[in-house]
């Protein structure tokens, strides 16, 4: 019997890596229904390798659209629902919080309602109904900011600071409520910063690489000593698969690989890579300290012991290897980078960086 995954946001950065990983690396009889609105962050080019693959069904729609979502559940009866769809960029949330609440909170409730309805359907007489598993893809940002010591565990109280992380925390609470109230089998995963192919160049690594390639200033917020905990995107995707298949319903799993770096360290690594592989004239002189992000969280660091001990997950990609793989990918796909940084990207860039 074919197992159906309903993946939302599967044309974005992590979602497309997840869909590609499922369909290209797995032999099992599966189908992926990929529901994505194709906002500025969604890009069908990310899924080009699946052209002609009938196991991939792409549906352009909004997760807030109740009728469409209900119809998809009715038609495809997904076994697994993985909700990646979100507005994901902190800087944009500071400029325009409304759409973050609409998609990240309203859209998640719409999906939870549809999943609950499907899950409550009685089985056909003598029929087999395997049920629904709902995985809410969340973020370590819901925990707020750390000092110099310690790590986020699953028991760390939620303390989000940006409109983005507040909207993700609200979605987590709703997902948890659907488990507590209705026993809908829900999991929440909270991952640290991802990097890898197909990440939109509003985010630190591809933005800095793109600027370095163009000999443009690299805008480091504040002193650049903020710390992020980086994980290669494929390691995140494997963790999600494990939680879907073996996670205990109602549980939260943190995902991270103890890979903390300051932003300056990341930027310097990118500059060194470009100087070595592309253009000797590029150096640290491009680094420009600009006005800090409002409410900027100082440090994130995940304690991943629970998912390691309960599900045997370990990251497989060392940062030194993953960053080279990532930067190589962008160099080999400069047409992709040029496409997504034309048009609307230029006005976005001016809006966020113009006055800094
Ligand atoms: P992204 O911005 O690259 O992709 C988001 C996708 O969602 C896009 O394809 C977009 O078109 C789609 N989308 C947005 N609004 C939609 C709507 N209303 N209906 C349907 N589709 C919609 O994001 P990403 O970096 O791939 O993040 C994916 C998920 O993982 C998000 O939920 C994010 O909060 C979470 N997350 C991201 C990171 C990270 O480092 N990027 C880390 C931890 C968790
Ligand atoms: O921790 C997980 C989160 O990681 C995800 O939930 C978010 O969806 C994802 O966007 C990411 O959030 P960050 O805010 O950490 O990522 P971003 O790439 O925007 O920034 C990383 C760090 O780099 C942060 O401290 C801000 C800084 N920065 C970022 C940009 C874009 C700069 O100094 N200059 C920049 O131009």
Tab-separated table of C-alpha atoms and ligand atoms in Angstrom:
chain	number	residue	atom	x	y	z
A	1	UNK	CA	0.000	0.000	0.000
A	2	UNK	CA	1.301	3.423	-0.922
A	3	UNK	CA	2.132	5.639	2.055
A	4	UNK	CA	1.220	9.272	1.511
A	5	UNK	CA	3.131	12.194	2.994
A	6	UNK	CA	1.445	15.577	3.003
A	7	UNK	CA	4.350	18.008	3.108
A	8	UNK	CA	3.624	21.721	3.384
A	9	UNK	CA	6.211	24.299	2.357
A	10	UNK	CA	7.963	21.661	0.279
A	11	UNK	CA	9.224	24.193	-2.262
A	12	UNK	CA	11.165	26.142	0.370
A	13	UNK	CA	14.668	25.510	1.669
A	14	UNK	CA	14.255	22.674	4.179
A	15	UNK	CA	10.990	21.389	2.699
A	16	UNK	CA	12.512	20.840	-0.748
A	17	UNK	CA	15.530	19.068	0.752
A	18	UNK	CA	13.115	16.856	2.712
A	19	UNK	CA	10.966	15.996	-0.322
A	20	UNK	CA	14.014	15.297	-2.490
A	21	UNK	CA	15.528	13.116	0.231
A	22	UNK	CA	12.320	11.111	0.665
A	23	UNK	CA	11.725	10.496	-3.010
A	24	UNK	CA	15.294	10.064	-4.205
A	25	UNK	CA	16.787	8.013	-1.399
A	26	UNK	CA	13.914	5.846	-0.263
A	27	UNK	CA	12.819	2.659	-1.973
A	28	UNK	CA	9.523	2.285	-0.145
A	29	UNK	CA	6.237	2.745	-1.921
A	30	UNK	CA	5.484	6.369	-1.108
A	31	UNK	CA	3.891	9.453	-2.568
A	32	UNK	CA	4.408	13.072	-1.535
A	33	UNK	CA	1.641	15.636	-1.810
A	34	UNK	CA	3.511	18.923	-1.659
A	35	UNK	CA	1.324	21.866	-0.633
A	36	UNK	CA	3.051	25.208	-1.088
A	37	UNK	CA	1.788	28.713	-1.763
A	38	UNK	CA	4.998	29.655	-3.589
A	39	UNK	CA	5.642	32.872	-1.723
A	40	UNK	CA	8.910	34.699	-2.481
A	41	UNK	CA	10.646	31.852	-0.575
A	42	UNK	CA	9.086	28.974	-2.490
A	43	UNK	CA	10.744	27.930	-5.721
A	44	UNK	CA	9.731	25.068	-7.997
A	45	UNK	CA	13.257	25.051	-9.419
A	46	UNK	CA	14.309	23.435	-6.119
A	47	UNK	CA	12.233	20.416	-7.140
A	48	UNK	CA	13.401	20.269	-10.767
A	49	UNK	CA	15.000	16.845	-10.193
A	50	UNK	CA	11.510	15.409	-9.591
A	51	UNK	CA	10.081	16.441	-12.937
A	52	UNK	CA	8.136	13.520	-14.393
A	53	UNK	CA	8.147	11.650	-11.069
A	54	UNK	CA	4.515	10.669	-10.501
A	55	UNK	CA	5.117	10.070	-6.810
A	56	UNK	CA	5.403	13.857	-6.378
A	57	UNK	CA	2.107	15.754	-6.531
A	58	UNK	CA	2.580	19.499	-6.287
A	59	UNK	CA	-0.354	21.676	-5.222
A	60	UNK	CA	0.016	25.440	-5.201
A	61	UNK	CA	-2.224	26.636	-2.362
A	62	UNK	CA	-2.290	28.385	0.992
A	63	UNK	CA	-2.254	26.339	4.207
A	64	UNK	CA	-4.821	28.844	5.534
A	65	UNK	CA	-7.310	27.755	2.857
A	66	UNK	CA	-9.634	25.410	4.739
A	67	UNK	CA	-11.444	24.022	1.715
A	68	UNK	CA	-8.290	23.159	-0.186
A	69	UNK	CA	-6.677	21.602	2.866
A	70	UNK	CA	-9.802	19.549	3.682
A	71	UNK	CA	-10.051	18.379	0.070
A	72	UNK	CA	-6.419	17.250	0.084
A	73	UNK	CA	-6.929	15.211	3.249
A	74	UNK	CA	-10.084	13.699	1.787
A	75	UNK	CA	-8.484	12.803	-1.535
A	76	UNK	CA	-5.071	11.581	-0.433
A	77	UNK	CA	-5.630	10.376	3.159
A	78	UNK	CA	-2.078	11.153	4.244
A	79	UNK	CA	-0.392	8.918	6.792
A	80	UNK	CA	2.166	11.604	7.610
A	81	UNK	CA	1.704	15.378	7.713
A	82	UNK	CA	4.865	17.477	7.973
A	83	UNK	CA	4.277	21.193	8.352
A	84	UNK	CA	7.257	23.178	7.081
A	85	UNK	CA	5.153	25.989	5.561
A	86	UNK	CA	5.887	29.236	7.337
A	87	UNK	CA	7.129	32.730	7.045
A	88	UNK	CA	10.641	32.007	8.246
A	89	UNK	CA	12.750	35.161	8.289
A	90	UNK	CA	13.208	37.132	11.523
A	91	UNK	CA	14.056	40.450	9.811
A	92	UNK	CA	10.870	40.319	7.738
A	93	UNK	CA	8.836	39.583	10.890
A	94	UNK	CA	10.215	42.743	12.484
A	95	UNK	CA	9.000	44.752	9.461
A	96	UNK	CA	5.634	43.022	8.974
A	97	UNK	CA	4.398	40.685	11.739
A	98	UNK	CA	0.837	40.194	10.393
A	99	UNK	CA	1.616	37.617	7.733
A	100	UNK	CA	3.645	35.641	10.296
A	101	UNK	CA	0.604	35.310	12.537
A	102	UNK	CA	-1.639	34.475	9.607
A	103	UNK	CA	0.502	31.710	8.119
A	104	UNK	CA	2.443	30.398	11.093
A	105	UNK	CA	-0.453	30.384	13.567
A	106	UNK	CA	-3.631	30.415	11.431
A	107	UNK	CA	-2.223	28.036	8.824
A	108	UNK	CA	-1.044	25.566	11.456
A	109	UNK	CA	-4.479	25.486	13.106
A	110	UNK	CA	-6.113	24.897	9.741
A	111	UNK	CA	-3.852	21.891	9.168
A	112	UNK	CA	-4.362	20.581	12.703
A	113	UNK	CA	-8.145	20.802	12.305
A	114	UNK	CA	-8.070	18.909	9.019
A	115	UNK	CA	-5.735	16.273	10.490
A	116	UNK	CA	-8.000	15.871	13.509
A	117	UNK	CA	-11.031	15.429	11.292
A	118	UNK	CA	-9.282	12.803	9.180
A	119	UNK	CA	-8.002	11.043	12.262
A	120	UNK	CA	-11.454	10.878	13.843
A	121	UNK	CA	-13.087	9.319	10.753
A	122	UNK	CA	-14.268	5.814	11.546
A	123	UNK	CA	-12.546	3.106	9.532
A	124	UNK	CA	-14.526	1.621	6.650
A	125	UNK	CA	-16.148	-1.694	7.658
A	126	UNK	CA	-13.307	-4.228	7.589
A	127	UNK	CA	-11.136	-1.475	6.173
A	128	UNK	CA	-7.648	-0.561	7.338
A	129	UNK	CA	-7.069	2.996	8.467
A	130	UNK	CA	-3.500	3.542	9.597
A	131	UNK	CA	-4.190	6.985	11.106
A	132	UNK	CA	-2.404	10.286	10.840
A	133	UNK	CA	0.886	11.473	12.333
A	134	UNK	CA	1.320	15.247	12.437
A	135	UNK	CA	4.776	16.756	12.746
A	136	UNK	CA	5.091	20.472	13.436
A	137	UNK	CA	8.507	21.703	12.297
A	138	UNK	CA	9.518	24.256	14.881
A	139	UNK	CA	12.650	26.088	15.884
A	140	UNK	CA	15.036	26.589	18.786
A	141	UNK	CA	14.144	30.298	18.625
A	142	UNK	CA	10.995	29.586	20.661
A	143	UNK	CA	13.268	29.139	23.697
A	144	UNK	CA	14.632	32.675	23.474
A	145	UNK	CA	18.268	33.502	24.080
A	146	UNK	CA	21.032	31.821	26.119
A	147	UNK	CA	23.877	33.381	28.096
A	148	UNK	CA	27.428	32.120	27.661
A	149	UNK	CA	26.643	28.779	29.345
A	150	UNK	CA	24.027	26.034	29.003
A	151	UNK	CA	21.821	24.607	26.276
A	152	UNK	CA	18.141	24.465	25.339
A	153	UNK	CA	16.481	21.225	26.431
A	154	UNK	CA	12.904	20.212	25.626
A	155	UNK	CA	11.967	21.468	29.119
A	156	UNK	CA	13.389	24.948	28.670
A	157	UNK	CA	10.458	27.389	29.059
A	158	UNK	CA	9.282	29.088	25.879
A	159	UNK	CA	10.488	32.695	25.766
A	160	UNK	CA	10.341	33.927	22.184
A	161	UNK	CA	11.446	37.464	21.346
A	162	UNK	CA	10.806	38.202	17.682
A	163	UNK	CA	7.380	38.221	16.018
A	164	UNK	CA	8.655	35.219	14.010
A	165	UNK	CA	9.596	33.154	17.051
A	166	UNK	CA	6.454	34.237	18.923
A	167	UNK	CA	4.321	32.996	16.025
A	168	UNK	CA	6.221	29.683	15.979
A	169	UNK	CA	5.776	29.323	19.757
A	170	UNK	CA	2.035	29.944	19.376
A	171	UNK	CA	1.861	27.240	16.716
A	172	UNK	CA	3.744	24.838	19.010
A	173	UNK	CA	1.288	25.467	21.826
A	174	UNK	CA	-1.630	24.806	19.494
A	175	UNK	CA	-0.066	21.597	18.210
A	176	UNK	CA	0.523	20.486	21.801
A	177	UNK	CA	-3.079	21.414	22.645
A	178	UNK	CA	-4.371	19.151	19.863
A	179	UNK	CA	-2.493	16.281	21.458
A	180	UNK	CA	-3.526	17.133	25.024
A	181	UNK	CA	-7.170	17.790	24.162
A	182	UNK	CA	-7.993	15.433	21.284
A	183	UNK	CA	-5.052	12.965	21.457
A	184	UNK	CA	-4.201	13.752	17.838
A	185	UNK	CA	-0.776	12.086	17.407
A	186	UNK	CA	1.423	15.156	17.165
A	187	UNK	CA	5.165	15.712	17.454
A	188	UNK	CA	7.042	18.977	17.575
A	189	UNK	CA	10.672	19.207	16.482
A	190	UNK	CA	12.805	22.210	17.400
A	191	UNK	CA	15.910	22.534	15.301
A	192	UNK	CA	18.806	24.961	15.315
A	193	UNK	CA	20.023	26.997	12.298
A	194	UNK	CA	20.121	24.973	9.080
A	195	UNK	CA	22.454	25.477	6.148
A	196	UNK	CA	22.759	23.756	2.783
A	197	UNK	CA	21.537	23.955	-0.826
A	198	UNK	CA	18.406	25.964	-1.770
A	199	UNK	CA	18.481	28.365	1.191
A	200	UNK	CA	17.071	31.744	0.193
A	201	UNK	CA	19.781	34.440	0.269
A	202	UNK	CA	18.044	36.557	2.884
A	203	UNK	CA	19.634	34.195	5.445
A	204	UNK	CA	23.177	34.672	6.735
A	205	UNK	CA	25.231	32.134	4.754
A	206	UNK	CA	23.866	32.562	1.207
A	207	UNK	CA	23.469	36.323	1.668
A	208	UNK	CA	27.096	36.762	2.676
A	209	UNK	CA	28.312	34.463	-0.090
A	210	UNK	CA	26.265	36.332	-2.693
A	211	UNK	CA	27.594	39.688	-1.490
A	212	UNK	CA	31.177	38.438	-1.452
A	213	UNK	CA	30.828	37.153	-5.020
A	214	UNK	CA	29.564	40.625	-6.019
A	215	UNK	CA	32.251	42.470	-4.007
A	216	UNK	CA	29.470	44.096	-1.978
A	217	UNK	CA	29.778	44.918	1.767
A	218	UNK	CA	28.952	42.041	4.137
A	219	UNK	CA	26.465	43.507	6.649
A	220	UNK	CA	27.278	42.018	10.065
A	221	UNK	CA	24.686	43.004	12.679
A	222	UNK	CA	26.194	44.689	15.747
A	223	UNK	CA	29.461	43.190	16.987
A	224	UNK	CA	28.922	39.897	15.112
A	225	UNK	CA	29.610	37.877	18.261
A	226	UNK	CA	26.104	36.417	18.407
A	227	UNK	CA	26.230	32.626	18.393
A	228	UNK	CA	24.172	30.254	16.263
A	229	UNK	CA	24.259	26.443	16.346
A	230	UNK	CA	24.540	25.217	12.733
A	231	UNK	CA	23.196	21.935	11.352
A	232	UNK	CA	23.472	20.613	7.787
A	233	UNK	CA	19.969	20.477	6.328
A	234	UNK	CA	20.092	16.763	5.439
A	235	UNK	CA	20.763	15.916	9.081
A	236	UNK	CA	17.641	17.859	10.046
A	237	UNK	CA	15.595	16.043	7.390
A	238	UNK	CA	16.741	12.612	8.610
A	239	UNK	CA	15.800	13.557	12.153
A	240	UNK	CA	12.302	14.518	10.994
A	241	UNK	CA	11.880	11.156	9.262
A	242	UNK	CA	12.920	9.356	12.436
A	243	UNK	CA	10.513	11.324	14.604
A	244	UNK	CA	7.669	10.703	12.140
A	245	UNK	CA	8.224	6.977	12.193
A	246	UNK	CA	9.405	6.322	15.732
A	247	UNK	CA	8.649	9.403	17.836
A	248	UNK	CA	6.364	9.020	20.836
A	249	UNK	CA	3.111	10.915	20.199
A	250	UNK	CA	2.867	14.185	22.122
A	251	UNK	CA	6.646	14.518	22.548
A	252	UNK	CA	8.937	17.390	21.601
A	253	UNK	CA	12.375	16.599	20.140
A	254	UNK	CA	15.214	19.130	19.932
A	255	UNK	CA	17.519	18.736	16.915
A	256	UNK	CA	21.058	20.093	16.824
A	257	UNK	CA	24.648	18.964	16.519
A	258	UNK	CA	26.696	21.096	18.966
A	259	UNK	CA	28.069	23.276	16.216
A	260	UNK	CA	28.190	26.734	17.694
A	261	UNK	CA	29.874	29.533	15.786
A	262	UNK	CA	29.814	33.310	16.063
A	263	UNK	CA	28.433	35.113	13.045
A	264	UNK	CA	31.855	36.630	12.449
A	265	UNK	CA	33.416	33.158	12.303
A	266	UNK	CA	30.878	32.146	9.656
A	267	UNK	CA	31.441	35.289	7.611
A	268	UNK	CA	35.215	34.896	7.788
A	269	UNK	CA	34.951	31.260	6.658
A	270	UNK	CA	32.889	32.344	3.649
A	271	UNK	CA	35.381	35.066	2.737
A	272	UNK	CA	38.303	32.648	3.028
A	273	UNK	CA	36.487	30.162	0.778
A	274	UNK	CA	35.764	32.813	-1.863
A	275	UNK	CA	39.333	34.132	-1.715
A	276	UNK	CA	40.688	30.603	-2.190
A	277	UNK	CA	38.266	29.304	-4.814
A	278	UNK	CA	36.927	32.261	-6.744
A	279	UNK	CA	38.607	35.572	-6.351
A	280	UNK	CA	41.868	36.364	-4.539
A	281	UNK	CA	41.001	40.048	-4.094
A	282	UNK	CA	38.127	39.273	-1.695
A	283	UNK	CA	39.111	39.697	1.971
A	284	UNK	CA	37.863	40.678	5.456
A	285	UNK	CA	37.801	44.315	4.347
A	286	UNK	CA	34.293	43.632	2.965
A	287	UNK	CA	32.961	43.061	6.504
A	288	UNK	CA	30.801	46.021	7.519
A	289	UNK	CA	29.301	46.264	10.997
A	290	UNK	CA	25.776	47.660	10.681
A	291	UNK	CA	22.999	48.533	13.144
A	292	UNK	CA	22.028	45.473	15.152
A	293	UNK	CA	18.774	43.545	14.600
A	294	UNK	CA	16.084	44.743	17.048
A	295	UNK	CA	15.672	42.303	19.957
A	296	UNK	CA	18.560	40.220	18.596
A	297	UNK	CA	18.950	36.906	20.450
A	298	UNK	CA	22.553	36.524	21.601
A	299	UNK	CA	23.125	32.798	21.628
A	300	UNK	CA	21.354	29.578	20.624
A	301	UNK	CA	22.640	26.126	21.576
A	302	UNK	CA	20.687	22.874	21.419
A	303	UNK	CA	20.989	19.941	23.789
A	304	UNK	CA	20.166	17.042	21.413
A	305	UNK	CA	20.497	14.234	23.965
A	306	UNK	CA	16.829	13.207	23.892
A	307	UNK	CA	16.620	12.475	20.157
A	308	UNK	CA	20.022	10.752	20.311
A	309	UNK	CA	19.067	8.477	23.197
A	310	UNK	CA	15.437	7.831	22.209
A	311	UNK	CA	15.754	7.509	18.431
A	312	UNK	CA	19.462	6.972	17.793
A	313	UNK	CA	19.819	10.156	15.737
A	314	UNK	CA	23.263	11.671	15.331
A	315	UNK	CA	24.328	14.346	12.857
A	316	UNK	CA	26.425	12.896	10.035
A	317	UNK	CA	27.878	16.035	8.466
A	318	UNK	CA	30.697	17.883	10.217
A	319	UNK	CA	30.472	21.649	9.801
A	320	UNK	CA	33.804	21.843	7.930
A	321	UNK	CA	32.498	19.356	5.379
A	322	UNK	CA	28.947	20.755	5.189
A	323	UNK	CA	29.971	24.357	4.668
A	324	UNK	CA	32.247	23.451	1.756
A	325	UNK	CA	29.512	21.288	0.236
A	326	UNK	CA	27.066	24.177	0.616
A	327	UNK	CA	29.310	26.874	-0.830
A	328	UNK	CA	30.321	24.545	-3.699
A	329	UNK	CA	26.629	24.015	-4.425
A	330	UNK	CA	25.972	27.762	-4.668
A	331	UNK	CA	28.988	28.257	-6.918
A	332	UNK	CA	27.769	25.492	-9.200
A	333	UNK	CA	24.251	27.000	-9.224
A	334	UNK	CA	24.922	30.679	-9.759
A	335	UNK	CA	21.955	30.805	-12.155
A	336	UNK	CA	19.697	29.792	-9.222
A	337	UNK	CA	21.266	32.506	-7.070
A	338	UNK	CA	20.949	35.117	-9.835
A	339	UNK	CA	17.287	34.193	-10.395
A	340	UNK	CA	16.231	34.537	-6.768
A	341	UNK	CA	18.213	37.741	-6.169
A	342	UNK	CA	16.698	39.636	-9.083
A	343	UNK	CA	13.451	41.644	-9.021
A	344	UNK	CA	11.718	41.744	-5.617
A	345	UNK	CA	14.932	40.777	-3.788
A	346	UNK	CA	16.490	44.144	-4.640
A	347	UNK	CA	13.673	46.135	-3.022
A	348	UNK	CA	13.726	43.779	-0.026
A	349	UNK	CA	17.461	44.354	0.350
A	350	UNK	CA	17.048	48.126	0.153
A	351	UNK	CA	14.260	48.023	2.780
A	352	UNK	CA	16.204	45.944	5.318
A	353	UNK	CA	19.724	47.221	4.742
A	354	UNK	CA	19.146	50.708	3.260
A	355	UNK	CA	19.202	52.646	6.565
A	356	UNK	CA	21.544	50.466	8.585
B	1	LIG	P1	11.546	28.905	3.739
B	1	LIG	O1	11.134	30.318	3.981
B	1	LIG	O2	12.740	28.616	2.905
B	1	LIG	O3	10.330	28.110	3.085
B	1	LIG	C1	8.995	28.281	3.514
B	1	LIG	C2	8.077	27.648	2.465
B	1	LIG	O4	6.732	27.783	2.935
B	1	LIG	C3	8.146	28.329	1.094
B	1	LIG	O5	8.202	27.361	0.078
B	1	LIG	C4	6.841	29.115	1.024
B	1	LIG	O6	6.359	29.275	-0.307
B	1	LIG	C5	5.922	28.252	1.861
B	1	LIG	N1	4.801	29.015	2.439
B	1	LIG	C6	4.871	30.196	3.114
B	1	LIG	N2	3.637	30.597	3.467
B	1	LIG	C7	2.777	29.633	3.031
B	1	LIG	C8	1.374	29.465	3.111
B	1	LIG	N3	0.583	30.369	3.719
B	1	LIG	N4	0.813	28.359	2.568
B	1	LIG	C9	1.608	27.427	1.945
B	1	LIG	N5	2.928	27.555	1.820
B	1	LIG	C10	3.517	28.641	2.364
B	1	LIG	O7	11.686	28.257	5.178
B	1	LIG	P2	12.721	27.154	5.699
B	1	LIG	O8	13.952	27.808	6.144
B	1	LIG	O9	12.758	26.041	4.743
B	1	LIG	O10	11.950	26.682	7.026
B	1	LIG	C11	10.973	25.652	6.955
B	1	LIG	C12	10.393	25.434	8.333
B	1	LIG	O11	11.426	25.061	9.226
B	1	LIG	C13	9.746	26.677	8.944
B	1	LIG	O12	8.594	26.268	9.628
B	1	LIG	C14	10.793	27.208	9.906
B	1	LIG	O13	10.173	27.880	10.976
B	1	LIG	C15	11.446	25.927	10.362
B	1	LIG	N6	12.868	26.028	10.763
B	1	LIG	C16	13.788	26.625	9.937
B	1	LIG	C17	15.136	26.637	10.314
B	1	LIG	C18	16.190	27.267	9.423
B	1	LIG	O14	17.337	27.393	9.855
B	1	LIG	N7	15.883	27.657	8.208
B	1	LIG	C19	15.532	26.047	11.517
B	1	LIG	C20	14.557	25.470	12.354
B	1	LIG	C21	13.230	25.446	11.946
B	2	LIG	O1	17.560	28.977	14.890
B	2	LIG	C1	16.674	28.567	13.902
B	2	LIG	C2	16.280	29.741	13.055
B	2	LIG	O2	17.416	30.066	12.258
B	2	LIG	C3	15.064	29.470	12.165
B	2	LIG	O3	13.953	29.261	12.982
B	2	LIG	C4	14.805	30.637	11.224
B	2	LIG	O4	13.753	30.314	10.325
B	2	LIG	C5	16.066	30.913	10.431
B	2	LIG	O5	15.873	32.059	9.619
B	2	LIG	C6	17.247	31.148	11.374
B	2	LIG	O6	17.080	32.377	12.117
B	2	LIG	P1	18.312	33.384	12.378
B	2	LIG	O7	17.753	34.714	12.656
B	2	LIG	O8	19.269	32.800	13.345
B	2	LIG	O9	18.992	33.309	10.902
B	2	LIG	P2	19.611	34.428	9.961
B	2	LIG	O10	20.296	33.697	8.843
B	2	LIG	O11	18.636	35.484	9.605
B	2	LIG	O12	20.717	35.084	10.878
B	2	LIG	C7	21.750	34.317	11.480
B	2	LIG	C8	22.569	35.265	12.341
B	2	LIG	O13	23.265	36.177	11.473
B	2	LIG	C9	21.735	36.132	13.261
B	2	LIG	O14	22.444	36.320	14.479
B	2	LIG	C10	21.618	37.462	12.541
B	2	LIG	C11	22.924	37.538	11.773
B	2	LIG	N1	22.859	38.263	10.480
B	2	LIG	C12	21.933	37.862	9.578
B	2	LIG	C13	21.816	38.510	8.369
B	2	LIG	C14	20.785	38.090	7.362
B	2	LIG	C15	23.756	39.295	10.215
B	2	LIG	O15	24.630	39.626	11.030
B	2	LIG	N2	23.640	39.936	9.012
B	2	LIG	C16	22.696	39.599	8.087
B	2	LIG	O16	22.642	40.253	7.011
